[in-house]
């Protein structure tokens, strides 16, 4: 070998080794510490109490990290987040309004239950009761699907299953475990959403996945003539639903009736399709999955992180068989892309998380042009919280 070639190879190997050594031992810890350093996920927006579903998502990841590391600061951050939106009398403050009948706020409910179980403070049980009371009067379709919000009559969105049913499950498990009606209702929420939004064979751009939502009344501008579903598969909506499947399955008790077999059937239907929908070159997923490679479409980070979490967790807990390792391989490939492309080291030692779309809604026409026109954010908690969850699963491999 020529001396100069050997020198170049030695320098390259040294640089590569130093790069690997510079990476953190735990991306989960790095993500969590960075969110806390930025003052996110603690029930406050601009210093004012604010009920935000992304806080609930992050606090769930922080709880898992606390249980793994024993780092008291993580528990304290969760506690602060709950204290900031729960008054001493157990009322939920921070903009929560029962009469708006939104499912989104309920994602903070599992934090209330966890705090009650850890501290025994009655205010957290009462706050959980407030949310549970909403479900008793929340408007539904004739079939029983919760409306996503009062302002969207008869519409079920995939997002709402994660917001509502994870809390509904946790509450029933903690306080009402023998309520067969509740377990059947939770099952129905997943099943109705699946039946109305699953792409049927022969559909245009068929990936066998779930459209963003449906309108039972078929009156929305975007509602299809057959089942009233929206026109596209939006990555984060499907991500919420996938995370809800594995998170509910993890705690669904033996006496939950049809819940476990129903969710296992749905999960085993979707996981192989989701694996196959990844871009073959990068391993990532398109923002609008039904339009791969189309101009203005891009690889979006929050949905990808949610998929990694759900895929790895479904295999780890034995919900989905992976005899050839293709599901885990797909998740690992996507995780590698995420770390290389969306994790940004900062000079202060924190990391930033890039390429999370700020919003996706069905309040307009649900078109491809709508989704790709929405802004992309840096350090959006919906995305970095999902990356925390994905990292927790990846680090268990």
XYZ file of C-alpha atoms in Angstrom:
397
model
C 0.000 0.000 0.000
C 1.281 3.446 -0.852
C 2.328 5.505 2.206
C 0.025 8.406 1.384
C -2.951 6.034 0.959
C -2.209 4.421 4.311
C -2.039 7.845 5.922
C -5.392 8.867 4.461
C -6.995 5.632 5.655
C -5.555 6.064 9.142
C -6.842 9.628 9.384
C -10.265 8.569 8.121
C -10.518 5.692 10.619
C -9.399 7.982 13.457
C -11.979 10.633 12.520
C -14.719 8.019 12.261
C -13.779 6.588 15.650
C -13.808 10.025 17.246
C -17.232 10.737 15.721
C -18.662 7.527 17.152
C -17.105 8.270 20.550
C -18.583 11.764 20.519
C -22.103 10.441 20.227
C -24.061 10.126 23.453
C -24.458 6.771 25.141
C -28.198 7.356 25.215
C -30.135 9.427 22.729
C -33.156 8.992 25.003
C -31.347 10.749 27.853
C -30.001 13.418 25.508
C -33.449 14.107 24.085
C -35.095 14.284 27.521
C -32.400 16.490 29.026
C -32.582 18.817 26.034
C -36.357 19.218 26.282
C -36.056 20.001 29.980
C -33.227 22.458 29.347
C -35.516 24.313 26.942
C -38.312 24.394 29.513
C -40.692 22.284 27.410
C -43.233 19.697 28.463
C -44.032 21.148 31.890
C -47.603 22.356 31.491
C -46.622 25.920 30.654
C -46.715 27.954 27.463
C -44.872 31.261 27.701
C -45.001 30.860 31.492
C -48.783 30.395 31.598
C -50.519 27.100 32.508
C -51.574 25.338 29.335
C -53.024 21.874 28.723
C -51.085 20.445 25.773
C -51.314 16.886 24.492
C -47.628 16.918 23.507
C -46.784 17.432 27.191
C -48.626 14.211 27.963
C -46.737 12.410 25.212
C -43.401 13.678 26.553
C -44.293 12.920 30.180
C -45.036 9.317 29.224
C -41.560 9.012 27.737
C -40.056 10.744 30.753
C -41.800 8.295 33.061
C -40.288 5.365 31.158
C -36.869 7.002 31.320
C -37.241 7.650 35.053
C -38.118 3.998 35.609
C -35.038 2.994 33.612
C -32.530 5.392 35.160
C -33.928 6.350 38.564
C -33.043 9.976 37.808
C -35.252 11.918 40.235
C -35.178 15.042 38.083
C -37.328 13.281 35.501
C -40.018 12.451 38.037
C -39.873 16.001 39.369
C -40.430 17.398 35.857
C -43.500 15.227 35.406
C -44.772 16.341 38.801
C -44.233 19.987 37.895
C -46.128 19.504 34.659
C -49.096 18.028 36.487
C -49.052 20.650 39.252
C -49.071 23.438 36.689
C -52.414 22.372 35.201
C -54.174 20.840 38.219
C -55.473 23.189 40.905
C -55.490 22.208 44.555
C -59.204 21.380 44.342
C -58.606 18.989 41.447
C -59.965 21.208 38.696
C -58.056 21.241 35.421
C -56.796 24.695 34.502
C -54.680 25.912 31.598
C -57.438 26.431 29.078
C -59.303 23.154 29.511
C -62.962 23.635 28.613
C -65.370 20.706 28.838
C -67.941 22.332 26.580
C -65.543 22.334 23.606
C -65.519 18.522 23.725
C -61.982 18.000 22.464
C -60.141 14.711 22.831
C -56.673 16.289 22.661
C -56.465 17.473 26.304
C -57.168 13.966 27.602
C -53.630 12.875 26.695
C -52.460 14.639 29.855
C -54.787 12.395 31.865
C -52.404 9.441 32.231
C -49.999 11.827 33.971
C -52.710 12.637 36.536
C -53.276 8.930 37.193
C -49.556 8.288 37.528
C -49.163 11.180 39.955
C -52.081 9.925 42.032
C -50.572 6.438 42.165
C -47.152 7.814 43.153
C -48.210 10.513 45.623
C -51.721 9.598 46.773
C -52.772 13.241 46.400
C -56.532 13.458 45.937
C -56.343 16.388 43.519
C -54.848 14.165 40.825
C -57.605 11.565 41.198
C -60.173 14.341 40.936
C -58.523 15.757 37.819
C -58.622 12.310 36.222
C -62.299 12.103 37.173
C -62.917 15.382 35.346
C -61.583 13.904 32.120
C -63.437 10.632 32.646
C -66.623 12.622 33.145
C -66.093 14.235 29.748
C -66.187 10.827 28.089
C -69.604 10.199 29.622
C -71.095 13.154 27.753
C -68.725 13.513 24.793
C -70.660 13.578 21.490
C -70.515 10.436 19.334
C -71.554 9.199 15.936
C -74.597 6.933 15.736
C -72.195 3.980 15.827
C -70.543 5.273 18.999
C -67.283 6.841 17.744
C -66.209 9.878 19.751
C -66.228 13.045 17.659
C -62.713 14.441 17.452
C -64.003 17.844 18.547
C -67.382 19.502 18.858
C -66.519 21.752 15.917
C -66.049 18.649 13.711
C -69.433 16.899 13.979
C -69.469 13.166 13.289
C -65.756 13.108 12.453
C -63.377 10.520 13.844
C -59.630 11.184 13.432
C -56.807 8.745 14.069
C -55.204 11.347 16.347
C -58.145 11.129 18.732
C -57.633 7.444 19.463
C -54.223 8.191 20.973
C -55.529 11.208 22.858
C -58.676 9.589 24.209
C -58.241 5.836 24.409
C -54.835 5.750 26.089
C -56.369 7.778 28.918
C -59.644 5.802 28.845
C -57.645 2.573 29.195
C -55.413 3.843 31.975
C -58.389 5.193 33.923
C -60.384 1.988 33.591
C -57.391 -0.102 34.616
C -56.705 2.052 37.682
C -60.195 2.773 38.981
C -62.843 0.733 37.157
C -61.189 -2.468 36.018
C -64.317 -4.645 36.157
C -66.333 -2.309 33.948
C -66.959 -4.539 30.928
C -68.920 -1.763 29.223
C -65.867 0.489 29.316
C -63.565 -2.193 27.908
C -66.030 -2.881 25.103
C -66.277 0.837 24.389
C -62.497 1.211 24.139
C -62.412 -1.750 21.771
C -65.128 -0.160 19.654
C -63.220 3.123 19.355
C -60.236 1.334 17.800
C -62.363 -0.929 15.625
C -64.679 1.729 14.222
C -61.738 3.922 13.329
C -59.969 1.044 11.618
C -63.020 -0.114 9.662
C -63.829 3.368 8.360
C -60.288 4.414 7.423
C -58.451 1.281 6.246
C -57.404 1.448 2.613
C -59.276 -1.284 0.770
C -57.617 -3.401 -1.935
C -57.690 -1.645 -5.258
C -57.831 1.835 -3.788
C -55.763 4.490 -5.508
C -52.244 4.582 -4.015
C -53.125 1.574 -1.875
C -50.639 0.834 0.907
C -53.153 -1.000 3.095
C -52.828 1.698 5.777
C -55.247 4.142 7.408
C -56.545 7.417 6.047
C -56.327 10.381 8.432
C -59.990 10.272 9.439
C -63.591 9.872 8.386
C -66.894 11.714 8.485
C -69.765 9.427 9.413
C -72.254 11.932 7.993
C -70.367 12.150 4.662
C -70.878 15.917 4.591
C -67.246 17.080 4.844
C -65.766 18.303 1.575
C -63.107 15.602 1.764
C -65.375 12.654 2.675
C -65.296 9.736 0.221
C -68.630 8.471 -1.124
C -68.203 4.945 0.240
C -67.098 5.206 3.894
C -66.593 8.951 4.290
C -62.840 8.713 4.732
C -60.320 11.472 3.963
C -58.224 11.208 0.763
C -54.671 10.728 2.052
C -52.623 8.742 4.580
C -50.907 11.392 6.693
C -47.920 10.031 8.541
C -48.401 11.504 12.026
C -52.086 10.611 12.255
C -51.164 6.999 11.566
C -48.312 7.354 14.051
C -50.692 8.364 16.840
C -52.866 5.341 16.114
C -49.912 2.945 15.995
C -48.611 4.180 19.345
C -52.084 3.856 20.836
C -52.246 0.216 19.733
C -49.030 -0.831 21.468
C -49.520 1.359 24.547
C -53.028 0.047 25.206
C -52.077 -3.550 24.487
C -49.261 -3.279 27.016
C -51.662 -2.696 29.902
C -54.942 -4.261 28.729
C -55.841 -6.822 31.413
C -57.088 -10.344 30.827
C -60.627 -9.284 31.738
C -60.806 -6.616 29.025
C -62.901 -8.883 26.813
C -62.392 -8.364 23.072
C -59.852 -5.567 23.490
C -56.649 -7.581 23.270
C -57.623 -9.855 20.345
C -59.047 -6.903 18.415
C -55.931 -4.774 18.828
C -53.648 -7.700 18.039
C -55.566 -8.324 14.820
C -55.318 -4.677 13.805
C -51.644 -4.410 14.747
C -50.725 -7.530 12.779
C -52.583 -6.123 9.789
C -50.832 -2.761 9.868
C -47.249 -3.549 10.907
C -46.198 -5.416 7.742
C -47.856 -2.741 5.591
C -46.083 0.007 7.491
C -42.752 -1.768 7.135
C -43.293 -2.033 3.386
C -44.343 1.625 3.051
C -40.903 2.891 4.097
C -38.782 4.457 1.390
C -36.467 1.652 0.193
C -33.416 3.907 -0.048
C -33.561 5.918 3.196
C -35.842 3.768 5.332
C -37.870 6.856 6.249
C -41.534 7.553 5.539
C -43.072 10.312 3.438
C -45.220 12.989 5.064
C -48.066 11.970 2.754
C -47.513 8.244 2.501
C -49.946 7.868 -0.367
C -47.858 10.184 -2.593
C -44.279 8.836 -2.385
C -41.725 10.852 -4.271
C -44.168 13.507 -5.405
C -42.763 17.029 -5.694
C -42.959 18.923 -2.352
C -43.442 15.722 -0.368
C -40.670 15.004 2.162
C -39.560 12.652 4.917
C -41.205 13.849 8.141
C -39.629 13.191 11.529
C -42.447 12.852 14.071
C -44.325 10.136 12.200
C -41.125 8.205 11.567
C -40.194 8.270 15.250
C -43.682 7.075 16.198
C -43.402 4.197 13.755
C -39.997 3.157 15.084
C -41.417 3.088 18.609
C -44.492 1.096 17.612
C -42.648 -1.386 15.384
C -39.949 -2.176 17.934
C -42.372 -2.361 20.842
C -44.755 -4.640 18.950
C -41.932 -7.116 18.306
C -40.313 -6.816 21.740
C -43.556 -7.585 23.557
C -44.430 -10.427 21.214
C -47.486 -8.843 19.659
C -46.133 -9.323 16.146
C -43.853 -12.125 15.014
C -40.702 -11.151 13.148
C -39.106 -14.480 12.189
C -36.837 -13.016 9.515
C -36.060 -9.806 11.404
C -37.440 -7.563 8.673
C -39.582 -5.456 11.001
C -36.752 -4.730 13.415
C -34.414 -4.135 10.476
C -36.799 -1.558 9.031
C -37.049 0.230 12.366
C -33.272 0.223 12.818
C -32.727 1.605 9.334
C -35.236 4.384 9.960
C -33.646 5.160 13.327
C -30.254 5.478 11.685
C -31.699 7.929 9.173
C -33.328 9.905 11.988
C -30.104 10.244 13.967
C -28.112 11.263 10.914
C -30.617 13.725 9.483
C -32.852 15.111 12.234
C -30.695 15.187 15.376
C -28.737 18.447 15.574
C -26.031 18.859 18.261
C -26.026 22.328 19.821
C -23.079 24.274 21.224
C -24.590 24.212 24.725
C -24.547 20.408 24.815
C -28.219 19.935 24.044
C -29.664 18.423 20.890
C -32.343 19.801 18.598
C -34.826 17.801 16.569
C -35.680 18.889 13.057
C -38.303 18.359 10.353
C -41.470 17.950 12.423
C -44.514 19.319 10.648
C -46.340 21.719 12.958
C -49.882 20.618 12.226
C -52.077 18.403 10.104
C -55.824 18.793 10.203
C -59.023 17.882 8.384
C -60.458 21.365 8.761
C -59.945 22.121 5.066
C -59.925 19.723 2.101
C -57.519 17.069 3.417
C -55.559 17.242 0.174
C -51.909 16.577 -0.576
C -51.425 20.296 -1.239
C -52.744 21.101 2.224
C -50.405 18.734 4.059
C -47.240 19.803 2.244
C -48.073 23.487 2.745
C -47.901 23.282 6.538
C -44.757 24.679 8.212
C -41.976 22.495 9.592
C -40.615 23.264 13.041
C -37.407 22.821 15.013
C -37.716 21.266 18.487
C -41.445 20.668 18.131
C -42.322 18.651 21.227
C -44.608 16.308 19.296
C -41.563 15.188 17.346
C -38.830 15.146 19.955
C -41.101 13.327 22.434
C -41.662 10.651 19.788
C -37.897 10.452 19.263
C -37.456 9.945 23.017
C -39.903 7.039 22.859
C -38.238 5.598 19.753
C -34.840 5.851 21.421
C -36.081 4.069 24.534
C -37.171 1.141 22.390
C -34.068 1.214 20.207
C -31.810 1.153 23.247
C -33.549 -2.014 24.478
C -32.419 -3.926 21.388
